[in-house]
Structures are given as C-alpha cells and as structure tokens.
Coordinates of C-alpha atoms (C1' of nucleotides) in Angstrom, one line a residue:
Chain U
X12 CA 0.3 0.0 0.1
X13 CA 1.0 3.2 -0.8
X14 CA 1.1 5.9 2.1
X15 CA -1.4 8.3 1.9
X16 CA 0.4 11.2 4.4
X17 CA 3.2 13.1 2.9
X18 CA 5.3 15.8 4.9
X19 CA 7.7 16.3 1.3
X20 CA 6.0 17.4 -2.0
X21 CA 5.1 15.4 -5.1
X22 CA 4.8 16.7 -8.3
X23 CA 1.1 16.8 -7.7
X24 CA 1.2 18.6 -4.5
X25 CA 3.4 21.3 -5.8
X26 CA 1.3 21.8 -8.9
X27 CA -2.0 22.2 -6.7
X28 CA 0.5 25.5 -5.5
X29 CA 1.5 26.7 -8.3
X30 CA -1.7 26.7 -10.4
X31 CA -3.1 28.6 -7.3
X32 CA -0.3 31.2 -8.2
X33 CA -0.2 31.3 -11.4
X34 CA -4.7 31.8 -11.6
X35 CA -3.5 35.3 -9.1
X36 CA -0.7 36.4 -10.8
X37 CA -1.0 35.2 -14.5
X38 CA 1.3 32.3 -16.0
X39 CA 3.8 35.2 -17.6
X40 CA 3.3 37.5 -13.9
X41 CA 4.5 34.2 -12.3
X42 CA 8.0 33.6 -11.3
X43 CA 10.0 30.8 -9.8
X44 CA 10.5 32.9 -6.9
X45 CA 7.3 33.6 -6.5
X46 CA 6.2 29.8 -7.1
X47 CA 9.5 29.3 -3.8
X48 CA 7.6 31.5 -1.7
X49 CA 4.2 30.2 -2.3
X50 CA 5.4 26.3 -1.7
X51 CA 7.8 26.8 1.3
X52 CA 10.7 25.7 -0.4
X53 CA 13.4 27.3 -2.0
X54 CA 13.2 27.7 -5.8
X55 CA 15.8 24.6 -6.8
X56 CA 13.8 22.7 -4.5
X57 CA 11.0 22.7 -7.4
X58 CA 13.4 21.4 -10.0
X59 CA 13.7 18.3 -8.1
X60 CA 9.7 17.5 -8.3
X61 CA 9.1 18.7 -12.4
X62 CA 11.6 20.2 -15.1
X63 CA 10.5 23.6 -15.0
X64 CA 8.0 25.9 -15.2
X65 CA 6.5 25.0 -18.3
X66 CA 5.8 21.6 -17.1
X67 CA 3.1 22.8 -14.6
X68 CA 1.8 24.4 -17.2
X69 CA 1.3 21.4 -19.2
X70 CA 0.2 19.2 -16.3
X71 CA -2.5 21.7 -14.9
X72 CA -4.2 22.3 -18.7
X73 CA -4.0 18.1 -19.7
X74 CA -5.8 17.6 -16.3
X75 CA -8.1 20.6 -17.3
X76 CA -8.6 18.6 -20.6
X77 CA -9.0 15.2 -19.8
X78 CA -12.2 16.4 -17.4
X79 CA -14.0 18.0 -20.3
X80 CA -13.5 15.7 -23.0
X81 CA -14.7 12.9 -20.0
X82 CA -18.1 14.9 -20.4
X83 CA -18.4 13.8 -24.0
X84 CA -18.4 10.1 -23.4
X85 CA -21.0 10.3 -20.7
X86 CA -24.1 8.1 -21.7
X87 CA -26.0 11.4 -22.0
X88 CA -24.1 13.4 -24.1
X89 CA -24.3 9.9 -26.6
X90 CA -27.9 9.1 -26.6
X91 CA -31.1 11.4 -27.0
X92 CA -32.4 13.9 -28.7
X93 CA -29.7 16.4 -29.7
X94 CA -30.8 19.6 -27.9
X95 CA -31.2 17.3 -24.3
X96 CA -27.6 16.1 -25.1
X97 CA -26.9 19.3 -25.1
X98 CA -28.1 20.5 -22.7
X99 CA -26.7 18.1 -20.5
X100 CA -23.3 18.7 -22.0
X101 CA -23.7 22.4 -20.9
X102 CA -24.6 21.7 -17.5
X103 CA -21.8 19.1 -16.8
X104 CA -19.1 21.9 -18.6
X105 CA -20.3 24.0 -16.0
X106 CA -20.0 21.7 -13.1
X107 CA -16.5 20.5 -14.3
X108 CA -15.4 24.3 -14.6
X109 CA -16.4 24.3 -11.2
X110 CA -15.1 21.3 -9.8
X111 CA -11.3 22.1 -11.4
X112 CA -12.0 25.7 -11.3
X113 CA -8.6 26.2 -11.1
X114 CA -6.8 24.0 -13.6
X115 CA -9.7 25.2 -16.1
X116 CA -9.1 28.7 -15.6
X117 CA -5.1 28.1 -16.7
X118 CA -6.3 26.3 -20.2
X119 CA -8.8 29.2 -20.9
X120 CA -6.0 31.9 -20.5
X121 CA -3.5 30.8 -23.0
X122 CA -2.2 33.0 -25.3
X123 CA 0.2 30.6 -27.6
X124 CA 3.4 32.2 -27.0
X125 CA 4.7 28.6 -26.4
X126 CA 4.3 25.1 -28.1
X127 CA 2.6 23.7 -25.0
X128 CA 0.0 26.7 -24.7
X129 CA -0.6 25.9 -28.7
X130 CA -1.1 22.2 -28.0
X131 CA -3.3 23.6 -25.6
X132 CA -5.1 25.9 -27.9
X133 CA -5.7 23.3 -30.3
X134 CA -7.4 20.7 -28.1
X135 CA -9.8 23.5 -26.9
X136 CA -10.8 24.3 -30.2
X137 CA -11.3 20.4 -30.5
X138 CA -14.0 20.2 -27.8
X139 CA -15.8 23.3 -29.1
X140 CA -16.1 21.7 -32.2
X141 CA -17.9 19.0 -30.9
X142 CA -20.1 21.1 -29.0
X143 CA -20.8 23.2 -31.9
X144 CA -21.6 19.9 -33.7
X145 CA -24.1 18.7 -31.3
X146 CA -25.6 22.7 -31.7
X147 CA -25.7 22.2 -35.5
X148 CA -27.6 18.7 -35.2
X149 CA -30.5 20.3 -32.5
X150 CA -30.8 23.3 -34.8
X151 CA -31.0 21.0 -37.4
X152 CA -34.0 18.9 -35.8
X153 CA -35.9 22.1 -34.9
X154 CA -35.3 22.7 -31.2
X155 CA -33.3 25.7 -31.6
X156 CA -34.6 29.1 -32.7
X157 CA -33.6 29.5 -36.0
X158 CA -32.8 33.5 -36.3
X159 CA -29.3 33.3 -34.4
X160 CA -26.6 31.6 -36.4
X161 CA -25.2 28.1 -35.2
X162 CA -21.8 29.1 -35.0
X163 CA -22.7 32.6 -33.0
X164 CA -24.3 30.5 -30.4
X165 CA -21.8 28.2 -29.9
X166 CA -19.7 30.9 -28.9
X167 CA -22.1 32.8 -26.6
X168 CA -23.0 29.7 -25.3
X169 CA -19.4 28.7 -24.2
X170 CA -18.4 32.2 -23.3
X171 CA -21.5 32.3 -20.6
X172 CA -20.0 29.2 -19.2
X173 CA -16.5 30.1 -19.4
X174 CA -17.1 32.8 -17.6
X175 CA -17.5 31.1 -14.5
X176 CA -13.8 30.9 -13.6
X177 CA -13.4 34.7 -13.5
X178 CA -15.9 35.2 -10.1
X179 CA -16.8 31.7 -8.8
X180 CA -15.0 30.7 -5.6
X181 CA -15.5 27.6 -4.4
X182 CA -15.8 28.7 -0.4
X183 CA -19.5 27.1 0.9
X184 CA -21.2 23.7 0.6
X185 CA -19.8 23.4 -3.0
X186 CA -22.3 20.7 -3.9
X187 CA -25.4 22.3 -4.2
X188 CA -23.6 25.7 -4.8
X189 CA -22.2 24.0 -8.0
X190 CA -25.3 22.6 -9.1
X191 CA -27.3 26.1 -8.8
X192 CA -25.1 27.7 -10.9
X193 CA -25.1 24.9 -13.5
X194 CA -29.0 25.1 -13.3
X195 CA -28.9 29.0 -13.9
X196 CA -26.6 28.7 -16.8
X197 CA -28.6 26.1 -18.8
X198 CA -32.1 28.4 -17.7
X199 CA -30.4 31.6 -19.3
X200 CA -29.1 30.0 -22.2
X201 CA -32.0 27.6 -23.0
X202 CA -35.0 29.7 -21.4
X203 CA -33.7 33.3 -21.1
X204 CA -33.7 35.8 -18.4
X205 CA -37.2 37.7 -19.5
X206 CA -40.5 36.5 -18.2
Chain C
X23 CA -5.2 73.6 -38.6
X24 CA -3.0 70.4 -37.1
X25 CA -1.9 68.0 -40.1
X26 CA -3.5 65.1 -40.7
X27 CA -1.0 63.1 -41.7
X28 CA 2.1 61.9 -40.0
X29 CA 4.7 59.7 -40.7
X30 CA 6.6 59.9 -37.1
X31 CA 4.9 58.1 -34.2
X32 CA 2.5 60.0 -31.6
X33 CA 1.8 58.7 -28.3
X34 CA -1.6 58.0 -29.7
X35 CA -0.3 55.8 -32.6
X36 CA 2.3 54.1 -31.0
X37 CA -0.3 53.1 -28.4
X38 CA -2.3 51.3 -31.7
X39 CA 0.3 49.3 -32.4
X40 CA 1.2 48.1 -28.7
X41 CA -2.2 47.0 -27.6
X42 CA -2.1 44.7 -30.3
X43 CA 0.7 43.2 -29.3
X44 CA -0.3 43.4 -25.6
X45 CA -3.3 41.5 -27.3
X46 CA -1.3 38.6 -29.2
X47 CA 1.1 37.5 -26.2
X48 CA -0.8 38.8 -23.3
X49 CA 0.6 42.1 -21.2
X50 CA 3.3 40.2 -19.2
X51 CA 4.6 38.3 -21.8
X52 CA 5.1 41.1 -24.3
X53 CA 8.6 42.7 -23.8
X54 CA 10.1 46.2 -24.9
X55 CA 11.6 44.4 -27.8
X56 CA 8.6 43.1 -28.9
X57 CA 6.7 46.7 -29.3
X58 CA 9.8 47.9 -30.5
X59 CA 9.9 45.2 -33.5
X60 CA 6.4 46.0 -33.9
X61 CA 6.3 49.6 -34.2
X62 CA 9.6 49.6 -36.6
X63 CA 11.7 51.6 -34.5
X64 CA 14.0 51.3 -31.5
X65 CA 13.4 50.4 -28.0
X66 CA 14.8 53.3 -26.8
X67 CA 12.9 55.0 -29.2
X68 CA 9.6 54.0 -27.7
X69 CA 10.7 56.6 -24.3
X70 CA 10.3 59.2 -26.3
X71 CA 6.9 59.1 -27.0
X72 CA 5.8 57.5 -23.4
X73 CA 7.2 57.0 -20.3
X74 CA 7.4 53.1 -20.2
X75 CA 5.2 49.9 -20.4
X76 CA 3.1 50.5 -17.8
X77 CA 1.4 54.2 -18.9
X78 CA 0.9 52.2 -22.0
X79 CA -1.5 50.0 -20.4
X80 CA -2.7 52.7 -18.4
X81 CA -3.8 54.5 -21.8
X82 CA -5.2 51.6 -23.4
X83 CA -7.5 50.9 -20.4
X84 CA -8.6 54.1 -19.6
X85 CA -9.9 54.5 -23.5
X86 CA -11.7 51.2 -22.8
X87 CA -13.3 52.5 -19.4
X88 CA -14.5 56.0 -21.1
X89 CA -16.6 54.3 -23.7
X90 CA -17.9 51.7 -21.6
X91 CA -19.3 54.4 -19.0
X92 CA -20.5 56.3 -21.6
X93 CA -23.4 54.1 -22.5
X94 CA -24.7 54.6 -18.5
X95 CA -25.4 57.9 -19.7
X96 CA -27.3 57.5 -23.0
X97 CA -30.5 58.7 -22.8
X98 CA -31.9 55.1 -23.4
X99 CA -29.9 53.7 -20.5
X100 CA -31.6 56.7 -17.9
X101 CA -35.6 56.8 -19.1
X102 CA -37.8 53.8 -19.5
X103 CA -38.3 50.5 -17.9
X104 CA -35.4 49.0 -16.0
X105 CA -35.7 45.8 -18.2
X106 CA -35.4 47.7 -21.5
X107 CA -32.8 50.0 -20.3
X108 CA -31.0 46.8 -19.5
X109 CA -31.5 45.7 -22.7
X110 CA -30.3 48.5 -24.6
X111 CA -27.2 48.8 -22.4
X112 CA -26.4 45.0 -23.4
X113 CA -26.5 45.4 -26.8
X114 CA -24.5 49.0 -26.4
X115 CA -21.9 46.9 -24.6
X116 CA -21.7 44.4 -27.1
X117 CA -21.3 46.7 -29.4
X118 CA -18.8 49.1 -27.9
X119 CA -16.9 45.9 -27.1
X120 CA -16.3 45.4 -30.7
X121 CA -16.0 48.8 -31.6
X122 CA -13.4 49.3 -29.5
X123 CA -12.0 45.6 -29.3
X124 CA -8.2 45.7 -28.3
X125 CA -8.7 48.2 -26.1
X126 CA -11.6 46.3 -23.9
X127 CA -9.8 43.1 -24.7
X128 CA -6.8 44.4 -22.6
X129 CA -9.1 45.9 -19.9
X130 CA -10.9 42.5 -19.1
X131 CA -7.3 40.4 -18.9
X132 CA -6.0 42.4 -15.8
X133 CA -4.6 40.4 -13.1
X134 CA -4.4 43.3 -10.9
X135 CA -0.7 42.7 -10.2
X136 CA 0.3 46.8 -10.2
X137 CA -1.6 49.8 -9.4
X138 CA -2.7 50.5 -12.8
X139 CA -3.9 47.1 -12.9
X140 CA -5.8 47.3 -9.7
X141 CA -7.1 50.8 -10.4
X142 CA -8.7 49.0 -13.5
X143 CA -10.5 46.3 -11.5
X144 CA -11.8 48.9 -9.4
X145 CA -13.5 50.8 -11.9
X146 CA -14.6 47.5 -13.9
X147 CA -16.3 46.7 -10.6
X148 CA -18.2 50.0 -10.8
X149 CA -19.5 49.7 -14.1
X150 CA -20.9 46.3 -13.1
X151 CA -22.4 47.0 -9.7
X152 CA -24.1 49.9 -12.1
X153 CA -25.6 47.2 -14.3
X154 CA -26.4 45.0 -11.7
X155 CA -28.4 47.8 -10.0
X156 CA -30.6 48.4 -13.2
X157 CA -31.0 44.2 -13.2
X158 CA -32.3 44.3 -9.9
X159 CA -34.2 46.9 -10.8
X160 CA -36.0 45.1 -13.4
X161 CA -36.5 41.9 -11.2
X162 CA -38.2 44.2 -8.9
X163 CA -40.3 45.4 -11.6
X164 CA -41.3 41.6 -12.5
X165 CA -39.7 41.7 -15.4
X166 CA -37.1 39.1 -14.9
X167 CA -37.6 35.4 -13.8
X168 CA -37.9 34.6 -10.7
X169 CA -35.9 31.9 -10.0
X170 CA -32.6 33.0 -11.0
X171 CA -30.5 34.9 -8.8
X172 CA -30.0 38.4 -9.6
X173 CA -26.1 38.6 -8.8
X174 CA -25.5 35.0 -11.1
X175 CA -27.5 36.4 -13.9
X176 CA -25.5 39.5 -13.8
X177 CA -22.4 37.7 -14.1
X178 CA -23.8 35.2 -16.8
X179 CA -24.9 38.0 -18.6
X180 CA -21.6 40.1 -18.2
X181 CA -19.9 36.6 -19.2
X182 CA -21.5 36.4 -22.5
X183 CA -21.2 39.7 -23.6
X184 CA -17.3 39.9 -22.5
X185 CA -16.7 36.9 -24.1
X186 CA -16.7 38.5 -27.8
X187 CA -13.5 39.4 -27.4
X188 CA -12.6 35.6 -27.2
X189 CA -13.2 35.0 -31.2
X190 CA -14.8 38.5 -32.8
X191 CA -12.5 40.0 -35.4
X192 CA -13.2 43.3 -37.3
X193 CA -12.3 42.1 -40.5
X194 CA -15.2 42.4 -42.5
X195 CA -18.2 45.0 -43.4
X196 CA -18.4 46.3 -39.8
X197 CA -21.6 47.8 -38.5
X198 CA -23.8 45.4 -39.7
X199 CA -21.9 42.4 -38.5
X200 CA -21.4 44.0 -34.9
X201 CA -25.1 44.8 -35.1
X202 CA -26.1 41.2 -36.0
X203 CA -23.7 40.0 -32.6
X204 CA -25.4 42.3 -30.3
X205 CA -28.8 41.4 -31.4
X206 CA -27.6 37.6 -31.2
X207 CA -26.3 38.5 -27.3
X208 CA -29.8 40.2 -26.6
X209 CA -32.2 37.3 -28.0
X210 CA -29.9 34.3 -26.2
X211 CA -30.1 36.3 -23.0
X212 CA -33.3 37.4 -22.9
X213 CA -35.3 34.9 -24.6
X214 CA -33.3 32.2 -24.7
X215 CA -32.3 29.4 -27.5
X216 CA -34.7 27.0 -27.3
X217 CA -38.3 27.2 -29.5
Chain A
dA6 C1' 27.1 0.1 10.9
dG7 C1' 26.8 1.8 6.3
dG8 C1' 25.4 2.7 1.5
dG9 C1' 22.1 4.5 -1.0
dT10 C1' 18.8 7.9 -2.4
dA11 C1' 14.9 11.3 -1.4
dA12 C1' 14.3 16.2 -0.7
dC13 C1' 16.5 19.9 0.0
dC14 C1' 19.5 24.2 -0.1
dG15 C1' 22.5 28.7 -1.6
dA16 C1' 25.3 30.3 -4.7
dA17 C1' 25.6 31.2 -9.4
dC18 C1' 24.7 31.1 -14.9
dG19 C1' 23.4 33.5 -19.0
dA20 C1' 19.9 35.7 -21.3
dT21 C1' 16.6 38.7 -21.1
dC22 C1' 13.8 42.6 -18.5
dG23 C1' 12.5 47.6 -18.6
dG24 C1' 14.4 51.6 -18.2
dT25 C1' 18.7 55.5 -19.2
dC26 C1' 21.8 57.9 -21.4
dG27 C1' 24.4 60.8 -24.8
dG28 C1' 24.6 61.9 -29.0
dG29 C1' 23.2 62.1 -34.9
dA30 C1' 20.4 63.4 -38.4
dC31 C1' 17.4 66.8 -39.6
dA32 C1' 13.6 70.2 -40.7
dA33 C1' 12.2 75.2 -39.5
dG34 C1' 12.9 79.3 -37.4
dA35 C1' 15.9 83.3 -37.3
Chain J
dT6 C1' 24.6 79.7 -41.2
dC7 C1' 23.3 79.0 -36.7
dT8 C1' 20.1 77.5 -33.3
dT9 C1' 16.7 74.9 -31.7
dG10 C1' 13.4 71.2 -30.8
dT11 C1' 11.9 66.9 -32.7
dC12 C1' 12.7 62.1 -33.8
dC13 C1' 15.5 58.3 -33.5
dC14 C1' 19.5 55.3 -32.3
dG15 C1' 23.3 52.0 -30.3
dA16 C1' 25.4 51.1 -25.8
dC17 C1' 24.7 50.2 -21.7
dC18 C1' 22.4 49.9 -16.4
dG19 C1' 20.9 47.4 -12.5
dA20 C1' 17.7 43.9 -11.4
dT21 C1' 15.2 40.0 -12.4
dC22 C1' 14.3 35.6 -15.4
dG23 C1' 14.4 30.2 -15.6
dT24 C1' 17.5 27.3 -15.0
dT25 C1' 21.7 24.2 -13.3
dC26 C1' 25.4 23.1 -10.2
dG27 C1' 27.4 21.2 -6.1
dG28 C1' 26.6 19.9 -1.4
dT29 C1' 24.3 18.7 3.0
dT30 C1' 21.4 16.7 5.5
dA31 C1' 17.8 12.6 7.2
dC32 C1' 15.8 8.7 6.8
dC33 C1' 15.2 4.0 4.7
dC34 C1' 17.1 -0.9 3.6
dT35 C1' 20.1 -4.3 4.5

DNA sequence: AGGGTAACCGAACGATCGGTCGGGACAAGA
DNA sequence: TCTTGTCCCGACCGATCGTTCGGTTACCCT
C-alpha cells in the first residue's frame, strides 16, 4: 500500500500550489521565486519534482482537458435528442469547470506563446467543435431558434459557461452551489432571462 | 490647423501598435523589445513618446473604460422601464466591445499585479455594479424570471457579452456584423436559445 | 554500521527584463 | 549660417528571469 500522508512535496501537490499562484498573478506574471515562496521551499528544490515552469503549466492544462473531454463520453451526451444532449453537456461543462476551477482557468487564459500553449489551444478548439456539432444537429432537428447563427450561438454559450472562472469561488457547500450555478446557466441559455 | 498626416509616431499611434501586441502575447508576455520590433523603431525611441510600458497599459484601459461608462449616460439607458434600459445597455456594451475591441480586451484580462491594474479592476467593478442595479430593478418590476439569482444572472450576462473578445475579429463590413452579434446576445440573454 | 537515495539548499549561470544615457540626423525658424 | 527642438539610435544599466550545480541533510534498507 502507498501511504496517503506526505510532509514532502510530490509533483501533484506542488502543482496544486503552482496552479493557484498562476491564477492569481497570471502564468507569465509568475516567477519561480513566487512559486518557491508560496510552496515554502527553495527555488532550486522545485526542479527536484518537475522539469520546470512549463511542465507545471502542461500538467495543469492536461488535467483540465481530460475532465472536459470525459463529458462527451457520458451516456447522456451520447444518447437522446440533440438538444437534450446539448443541455447535458452545458450543465456538466459548467460543473466540471467549477470542480476543476484553477486548472480550467489556466486552460482558458492561454495565449499561444509556446508550444505547450499552442497545443492547449488546439485541444480546446477540438472540444468546442464537438459541442458546435451538437448545436448544429439540435438546430437541424428544429429545437433551436432559427434566427441566430449556430456558430455564433456556440460561441456565446461557451462564453457564458467559461466566464464562470472569472468569479466563482468554491468556498461554501460546494456541490449544491455548483448545481445552482449550472442550473442558472442552462435556464438562461435555453429559456432566457425575460419572463 | 493640425496636419492629419504623420510619418512619425505619436503617443496614440504608438498605442495602437502596442495594444495589438499586448493582445497577441499578453501584457506580461510582451517585452519592450517585442514592441520595438512591431513598431519598427528602436526600444529606446519608445520612451520618447511614452513614459514606459505601464503607461501604454494605462492609456489603453482608460480609453476602454471611457467608452463603457458613456453607455450608462445614453438617454435609452436612463429613461424607460428597467428591463428595456437593461437590454439597451446589453446591446450597446456588446457594440462598444466590438468597436473598441483591442482596448476592452486588455481591460478584461487585467490581473491586479500593479497599481494600474488594480485601478482598472476597481473601475470595472463600478461598471458591473451599476448594471447589476439595473438588473435588480428589472427583477423588482417583475420583468425577469424569479428563479435565478440577480447577482448570478448579472455575472452570466457579462460573461456572455465579454466573451466576444475571445473570438470576434473586425474584418468585414463592420457595422452590420456588429449589430448581428449584439442582436444575438440580446436574444439569447432575454429569450433563450430554445424554441 | 554503512550505503543509497529522496528532498532540500545557497550560490551562481547566461539571458533577458524595463529603462537610461549621450548623441546624431534633420527640418524649421531666425 | 546658426540655433533649437523633434525624433530616433546604439550602448549600456541594475534587476530579475528560468535554470543548473555542488553539496548537505535525514531517513530507509540491509
């Protein structure tokens, strides 16, 4: 059996700290000095656990992407009417975004300056396109309003969902709060605010 | 009369270049070397026109904020039923965001690492709160659905609008395209996607 | 007891950061 | 022609960047 208790860092536990700092200061705005202060170990010790700054970013982004793509394989995202599958994916994406908040936040703020960042952007585009296909099908089945362009609607939908990272903070009773937010997103996106 | 033609830089024309690079690489990811290459003048020449990197950021952000706050003073945002004023502000914010895209983009990506950035965040919060008040009033007048929290709805609304900076590119016949997007935002936010 | 190794450290690396400095080219006004 | 001011330059500054290196603990296994 592997022991659950650790008073030293593992690559993963170090990642937890790093991702938090990245989100506070921005990836480019964070130095290894900042990370060492936050982690409570020296700058050089960080390199004992990971190859460098960019590996921390890569690990974080990979984790976010894994969780997001897993949504598309869930039964409710595969079977049923397209508009219902779309609503499920919408709700689940919002939930995953809140559950994996700091990791997804990093993913969403990538600029494309390095190879790692460009890879992140490409994978994100893949995910978006799969959801866009779902939207297109729902429109073809006549379940979405016809006076809004499908690509435009996709972008606005993702915009609304992704914006959660800008303000959501997982302080309180997490699960109920997450469901309330995901519910609000689904209501607003599919039924609108107006009575 | 001042001459309109210039083959040398002014603080404003330099800002145009700088803001573009900031948006491509991120503010922290942009060096003065990057700016000098993009502007076609030496690094030190930039300091002839502006005090430094942070002044460029401050100028850009100030311009974005000026345009945004001007919306709240428009007649249609002051008179009439709250829900209609809210829809006007929604539409106009989307339009301003597209018309002043690179400047607003910078504003929306600020982290709060410096005094300038913290000032930007504070002003942005002011704007958000004024719109939130409008939403609250519309809800009190019974024009918004009661099963979604007002603060939550405000955030999702802004999230949808602000996300435009992530994909909108002002290539084609700008005005008509902008109105189509602003229209889609208003429709989705107030009436929803579902038929 | 002793050998191995995981976890850490301080010091220093070359590169690059934002910014400064003194001066050159050039046009306008006297 | 001489001065003045705008616009720009290359060279350089101290500071900080991400990273490397040699070495010191302290604990595990035999």
